[in-house]
Short mmCIF file of C-alpha atoms and ligand atoms in Angstrom, two decimals:
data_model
loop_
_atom_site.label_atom_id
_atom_site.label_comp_id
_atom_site.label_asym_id
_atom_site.label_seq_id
_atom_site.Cartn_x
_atom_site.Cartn_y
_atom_site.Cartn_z
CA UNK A 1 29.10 1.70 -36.12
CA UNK A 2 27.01 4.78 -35.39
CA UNK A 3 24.08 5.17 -33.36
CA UNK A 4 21.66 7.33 -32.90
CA UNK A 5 19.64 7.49 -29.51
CA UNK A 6 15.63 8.81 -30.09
CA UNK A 7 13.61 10.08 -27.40
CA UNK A 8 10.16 11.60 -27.10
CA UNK A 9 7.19 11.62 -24.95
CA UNK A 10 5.86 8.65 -25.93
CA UNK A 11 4.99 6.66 -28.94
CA UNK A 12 4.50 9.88 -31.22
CA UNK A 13 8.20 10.26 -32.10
CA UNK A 14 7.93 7.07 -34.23
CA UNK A 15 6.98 9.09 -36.87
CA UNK A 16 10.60 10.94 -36.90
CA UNK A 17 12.38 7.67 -36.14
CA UNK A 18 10.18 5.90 -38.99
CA UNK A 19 12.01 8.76 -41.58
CA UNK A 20 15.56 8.25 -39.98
CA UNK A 21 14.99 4.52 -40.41
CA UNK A 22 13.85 4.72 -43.46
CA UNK A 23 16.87 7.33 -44.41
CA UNK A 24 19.35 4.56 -43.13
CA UNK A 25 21.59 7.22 -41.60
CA UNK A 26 22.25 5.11 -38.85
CA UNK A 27 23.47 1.73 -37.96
CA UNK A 28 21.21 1.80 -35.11
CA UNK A 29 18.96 3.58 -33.90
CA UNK A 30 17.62 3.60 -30.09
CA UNK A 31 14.27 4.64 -29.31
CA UNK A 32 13.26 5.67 -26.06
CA UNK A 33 9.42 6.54 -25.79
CA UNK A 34 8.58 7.55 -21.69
CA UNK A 35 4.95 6.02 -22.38
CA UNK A 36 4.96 6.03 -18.24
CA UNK A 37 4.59 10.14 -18.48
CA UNK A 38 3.49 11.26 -21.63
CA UNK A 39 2.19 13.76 -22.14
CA UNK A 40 5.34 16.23 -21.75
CA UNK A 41 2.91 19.06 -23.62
CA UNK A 42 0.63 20.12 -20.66
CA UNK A 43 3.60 20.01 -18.19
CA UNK A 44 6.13 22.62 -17.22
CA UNK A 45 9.09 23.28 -18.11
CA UNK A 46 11.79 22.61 -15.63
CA UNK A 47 9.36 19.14 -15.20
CA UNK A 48 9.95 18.45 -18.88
CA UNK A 49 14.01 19.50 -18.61
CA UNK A 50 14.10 16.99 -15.65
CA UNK A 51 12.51 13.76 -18.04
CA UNK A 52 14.71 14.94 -21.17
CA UNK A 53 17.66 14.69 -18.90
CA UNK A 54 16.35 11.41 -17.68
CA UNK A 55 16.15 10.46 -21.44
CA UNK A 56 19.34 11.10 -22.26
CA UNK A 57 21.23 9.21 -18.94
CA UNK A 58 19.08 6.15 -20.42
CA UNK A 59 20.33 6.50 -23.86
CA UNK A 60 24.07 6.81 -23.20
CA UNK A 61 23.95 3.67 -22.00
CA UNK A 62 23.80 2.46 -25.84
CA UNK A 63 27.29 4.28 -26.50
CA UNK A 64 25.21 6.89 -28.70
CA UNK A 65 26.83 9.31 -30.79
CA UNK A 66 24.36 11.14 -31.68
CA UNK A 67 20.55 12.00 -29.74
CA UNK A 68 17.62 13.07 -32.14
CA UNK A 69 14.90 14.83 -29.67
CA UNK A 70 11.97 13.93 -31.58
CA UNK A 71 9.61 15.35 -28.91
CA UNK A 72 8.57 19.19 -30.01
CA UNK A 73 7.60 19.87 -26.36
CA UNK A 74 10.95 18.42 -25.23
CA UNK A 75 12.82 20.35 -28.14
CA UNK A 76 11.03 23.87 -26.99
CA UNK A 77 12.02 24.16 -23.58
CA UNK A 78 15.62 21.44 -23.11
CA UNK A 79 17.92 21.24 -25.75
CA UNK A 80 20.74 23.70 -23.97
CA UNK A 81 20.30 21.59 -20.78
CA UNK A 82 21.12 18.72 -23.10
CA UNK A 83 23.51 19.67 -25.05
CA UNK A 84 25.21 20.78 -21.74
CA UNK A 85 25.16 16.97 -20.85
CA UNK A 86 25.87 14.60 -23.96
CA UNK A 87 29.68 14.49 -25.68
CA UNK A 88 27.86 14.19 -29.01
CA UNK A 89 25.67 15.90 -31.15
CA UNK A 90 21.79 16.74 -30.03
CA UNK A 91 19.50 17.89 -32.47
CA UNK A 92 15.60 19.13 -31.94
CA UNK A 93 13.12 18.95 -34.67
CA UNK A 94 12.39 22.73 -33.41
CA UNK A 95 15.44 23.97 -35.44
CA UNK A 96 15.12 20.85 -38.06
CA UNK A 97 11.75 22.35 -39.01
CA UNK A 98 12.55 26.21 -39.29
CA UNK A 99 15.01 24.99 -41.72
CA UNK A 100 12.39 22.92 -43.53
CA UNK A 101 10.34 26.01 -43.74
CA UNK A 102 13.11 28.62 -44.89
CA UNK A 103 13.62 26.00 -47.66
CA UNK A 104 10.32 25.82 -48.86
CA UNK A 105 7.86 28.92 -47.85
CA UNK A 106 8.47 32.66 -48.87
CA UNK A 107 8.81 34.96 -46.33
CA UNK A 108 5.37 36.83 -46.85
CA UNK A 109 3.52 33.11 -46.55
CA UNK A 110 0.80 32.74 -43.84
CA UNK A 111 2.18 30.42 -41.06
CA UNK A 112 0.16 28.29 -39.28
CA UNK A 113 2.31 26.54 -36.66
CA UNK A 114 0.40 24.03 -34.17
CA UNK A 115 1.87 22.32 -31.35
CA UNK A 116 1.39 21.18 -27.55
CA UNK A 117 0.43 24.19 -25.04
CA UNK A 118 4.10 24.08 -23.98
CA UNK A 119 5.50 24.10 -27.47
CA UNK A 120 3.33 27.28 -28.15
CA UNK A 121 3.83 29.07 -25.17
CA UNK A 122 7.28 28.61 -25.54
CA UNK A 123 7.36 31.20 -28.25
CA UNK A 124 10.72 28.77 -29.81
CA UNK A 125 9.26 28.18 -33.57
CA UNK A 126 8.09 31.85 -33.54
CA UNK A 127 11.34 33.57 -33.00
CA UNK A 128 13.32 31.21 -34.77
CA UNK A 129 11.01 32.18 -37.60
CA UNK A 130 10.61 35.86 -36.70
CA UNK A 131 14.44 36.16 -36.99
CA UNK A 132 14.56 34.43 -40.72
CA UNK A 133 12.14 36.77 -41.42
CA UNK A 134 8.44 35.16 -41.21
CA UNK A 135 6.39 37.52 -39.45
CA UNK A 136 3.14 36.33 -40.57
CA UNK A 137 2.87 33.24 -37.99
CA UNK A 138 -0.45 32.09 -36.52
CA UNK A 139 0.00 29.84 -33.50
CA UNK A 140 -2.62 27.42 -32.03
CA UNK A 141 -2.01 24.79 -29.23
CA UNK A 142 -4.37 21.90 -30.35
CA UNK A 143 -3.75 19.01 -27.89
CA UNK A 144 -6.40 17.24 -28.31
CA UNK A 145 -5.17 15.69 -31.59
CA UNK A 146 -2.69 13.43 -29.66
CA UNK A 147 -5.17 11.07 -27.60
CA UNK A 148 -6.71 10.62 -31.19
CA UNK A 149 -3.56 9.74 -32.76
CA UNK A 150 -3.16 7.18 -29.47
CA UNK A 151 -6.03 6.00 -30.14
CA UNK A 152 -5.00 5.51 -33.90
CA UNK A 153 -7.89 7.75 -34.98
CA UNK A 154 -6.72 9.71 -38.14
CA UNK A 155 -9.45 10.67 -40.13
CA UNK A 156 -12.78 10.73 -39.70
CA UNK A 157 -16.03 12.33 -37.89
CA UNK A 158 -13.81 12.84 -34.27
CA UNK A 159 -10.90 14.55 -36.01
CA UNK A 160 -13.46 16.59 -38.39
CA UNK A 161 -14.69 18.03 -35.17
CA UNK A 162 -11.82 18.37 -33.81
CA UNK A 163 -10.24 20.14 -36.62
CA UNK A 164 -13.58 22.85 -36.74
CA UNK A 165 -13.07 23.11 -32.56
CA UNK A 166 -9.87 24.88 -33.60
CA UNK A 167 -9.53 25.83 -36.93
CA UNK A 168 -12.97 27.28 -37.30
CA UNK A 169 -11.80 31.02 -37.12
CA UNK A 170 -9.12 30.66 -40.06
CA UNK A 171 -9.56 30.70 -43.58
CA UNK A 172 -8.44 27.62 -44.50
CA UNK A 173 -7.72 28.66 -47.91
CA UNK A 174 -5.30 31.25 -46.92
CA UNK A 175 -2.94 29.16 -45.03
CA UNK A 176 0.37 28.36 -47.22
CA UNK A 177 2.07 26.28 -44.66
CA UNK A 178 1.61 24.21 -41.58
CA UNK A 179 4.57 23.52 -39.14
CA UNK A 180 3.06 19.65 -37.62
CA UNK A 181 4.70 21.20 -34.29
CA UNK A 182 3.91 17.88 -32.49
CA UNK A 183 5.11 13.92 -32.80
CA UNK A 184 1.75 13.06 -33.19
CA UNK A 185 0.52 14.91 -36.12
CA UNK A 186 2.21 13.50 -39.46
CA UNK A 187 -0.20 11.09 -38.51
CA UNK A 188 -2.99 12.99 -39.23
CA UNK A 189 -1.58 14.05 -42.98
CA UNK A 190 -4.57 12.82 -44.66
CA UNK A 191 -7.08 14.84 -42.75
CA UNK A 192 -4.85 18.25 -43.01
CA UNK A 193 -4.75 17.67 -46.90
CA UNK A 194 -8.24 17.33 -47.09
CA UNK A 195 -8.74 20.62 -44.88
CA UNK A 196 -5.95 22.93 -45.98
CA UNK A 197 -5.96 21.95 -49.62
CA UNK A 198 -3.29 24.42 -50.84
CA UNK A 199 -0.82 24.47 -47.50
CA UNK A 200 2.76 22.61 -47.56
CA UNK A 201 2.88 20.23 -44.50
CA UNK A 202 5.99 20.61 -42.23
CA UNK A 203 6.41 17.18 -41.05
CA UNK A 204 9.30 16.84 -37.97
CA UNK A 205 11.04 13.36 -39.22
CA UNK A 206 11.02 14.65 -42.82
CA UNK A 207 12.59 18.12 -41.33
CA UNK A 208 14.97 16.08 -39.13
CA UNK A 209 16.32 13.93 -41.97
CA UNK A 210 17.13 16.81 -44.51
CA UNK A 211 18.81 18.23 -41.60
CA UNK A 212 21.05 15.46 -40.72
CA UNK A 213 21.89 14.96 -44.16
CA UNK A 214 22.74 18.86 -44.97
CA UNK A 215 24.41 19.97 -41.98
CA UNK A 216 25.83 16.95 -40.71
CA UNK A 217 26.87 15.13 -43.71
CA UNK A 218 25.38 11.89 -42.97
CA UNK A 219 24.44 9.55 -45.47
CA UNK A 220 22.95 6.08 -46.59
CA UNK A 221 24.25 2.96 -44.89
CA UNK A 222 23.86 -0.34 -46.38
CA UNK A 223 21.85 -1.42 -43.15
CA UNK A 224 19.91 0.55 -40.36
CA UNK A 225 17.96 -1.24 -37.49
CA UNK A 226 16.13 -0.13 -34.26
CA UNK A 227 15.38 -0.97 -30.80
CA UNK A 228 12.63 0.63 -29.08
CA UNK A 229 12.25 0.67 -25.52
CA UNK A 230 9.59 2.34 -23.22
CA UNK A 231 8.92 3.12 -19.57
CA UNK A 232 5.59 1.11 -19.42
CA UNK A 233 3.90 -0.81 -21.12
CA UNK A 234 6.42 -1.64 -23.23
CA UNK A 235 4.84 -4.78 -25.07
CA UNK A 236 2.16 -2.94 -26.29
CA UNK A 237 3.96 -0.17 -26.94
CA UNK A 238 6.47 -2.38 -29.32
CA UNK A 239 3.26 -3.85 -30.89
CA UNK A 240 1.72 -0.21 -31.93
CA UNK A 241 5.24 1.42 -32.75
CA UNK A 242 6.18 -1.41 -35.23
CA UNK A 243 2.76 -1.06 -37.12
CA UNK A 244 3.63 2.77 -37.08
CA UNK A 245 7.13 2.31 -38.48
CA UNK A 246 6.19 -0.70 -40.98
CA UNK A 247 2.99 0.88 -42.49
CA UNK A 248 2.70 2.16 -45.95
N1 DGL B 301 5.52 14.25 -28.29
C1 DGL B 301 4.89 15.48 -27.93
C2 DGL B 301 5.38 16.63 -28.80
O1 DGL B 301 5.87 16.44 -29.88
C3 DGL B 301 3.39 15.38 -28.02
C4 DGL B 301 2.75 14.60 -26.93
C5 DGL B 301 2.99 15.18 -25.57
O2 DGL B 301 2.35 16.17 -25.18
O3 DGL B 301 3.83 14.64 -24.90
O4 DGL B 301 5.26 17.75 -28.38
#
């Protein structure tokens, strides 16, 4: 039996768990979203070290052996206090999605990375890219396209404007990739296609998945389930998440 414990901020993380799922790299898989606090993005950090620990305590209980931080703002500022408190392995879509991009972009490609204001400021994705080489990285927070992913709002008037409130200095046209620094954002895929027609999408579960697989060896299993669990509202929460998981 292996499982795999899954935390993030809230329901956003179902979109990595929906790709391990889907993988079947686990057995199980346990998802913790902390609906009761989210969001992590605006907070700082030693607040957002102090839930991820909280996360993981939680998880062990399931006998994990391995903890998937699905959570970008989570992954950006407490992986080595993790790591420094789980037997197993800990992996952060942070490093799961420089990898994605070193396997797809060339090095001279114009970046755009978006995130939470915590995953931006703190500078992770950009030195973890400026040390493979990328130097030509634009970095926007853009929080406001979580409450419309909460709300289930993915395309449409709201997240036109939404998109033109921060994208409307940037030639569209020019950008060859987009890290989807947040949970949230895969979400949104139809909307960045239509706006950045030429960019390759970085998307965190996808990243997370080819990771597991290349540097950790795992593969199919005949059967892979999940439990999800929340800190409130955890009906509704279990409602939303299994649309998110099930849909097309
Ligand atoms: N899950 C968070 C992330 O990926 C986004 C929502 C939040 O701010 O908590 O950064």
């Amino acid at each position: 039996m292996n499982r795999c414990g899954i935390f993030d901020s809230g329901i956003g993380g179902i979109s990595v768990a929906r790709e391990i799922l889907r993988a079947k790299l686990f057995n199980k898989i346990i998802y913790f979203g902390d609906t009761a606090r989210v969001p992590y993005g605006n907070k700082n950090e030693s607040t957002i070290i102090r839930y991820s620990l909280e996360a993981l305590e939680f998880l062990k209980n399931f006998n994990i052996d391995f903890l998937v931080v699905a959570c970008n703002s989570a992954s950006s500022v407490a992986i080595d206090e993790l790591r420094k408190e789980a037997s197993f392995p800990v992996v952060g879509v942070i490093e799961a999605g420089v990898r994605a991009v070193e396997k797809r972009a060339k090095r001279n490609d114009n970046i755009l990375l978006i995130g939470t204001k915590r995953t931006i400021a703190s500078n992770k994705y950009q030195s973890l890219l400026k040390k493979r080489g990328f130097n030509n990285i634009m970095a926007i927070p853009t929080p406001l396209l979580v409450p419309l992913v909460e709300e289930e709002i993915y395309e449409g008037r709201l997240v036109d404007d939404v998109f033109e409130l921060y994208f409307n200095g940037i030639n569209k046209d020019e950008i060859d990739v987009i890290i989807l620094g947040c949970t949230h954002y895969p979400f949104l895929i139809p909307s960045f296609k239509k706006h950045f027609k030429k960019a390759t999408l970085i998307h965190s579960g996808q990243a997370i998945v080819e990771m597991l697989e290349d540097e950790y060896g795992l593969v199919k299993r005949d059967n892979s389930t999940i439990e999800l669990f929340a800190s409130e509202g955890v009906d509704e929460f279990r409602k939303k998440a299994l649309r998110w998981l099930f849909q097309s």
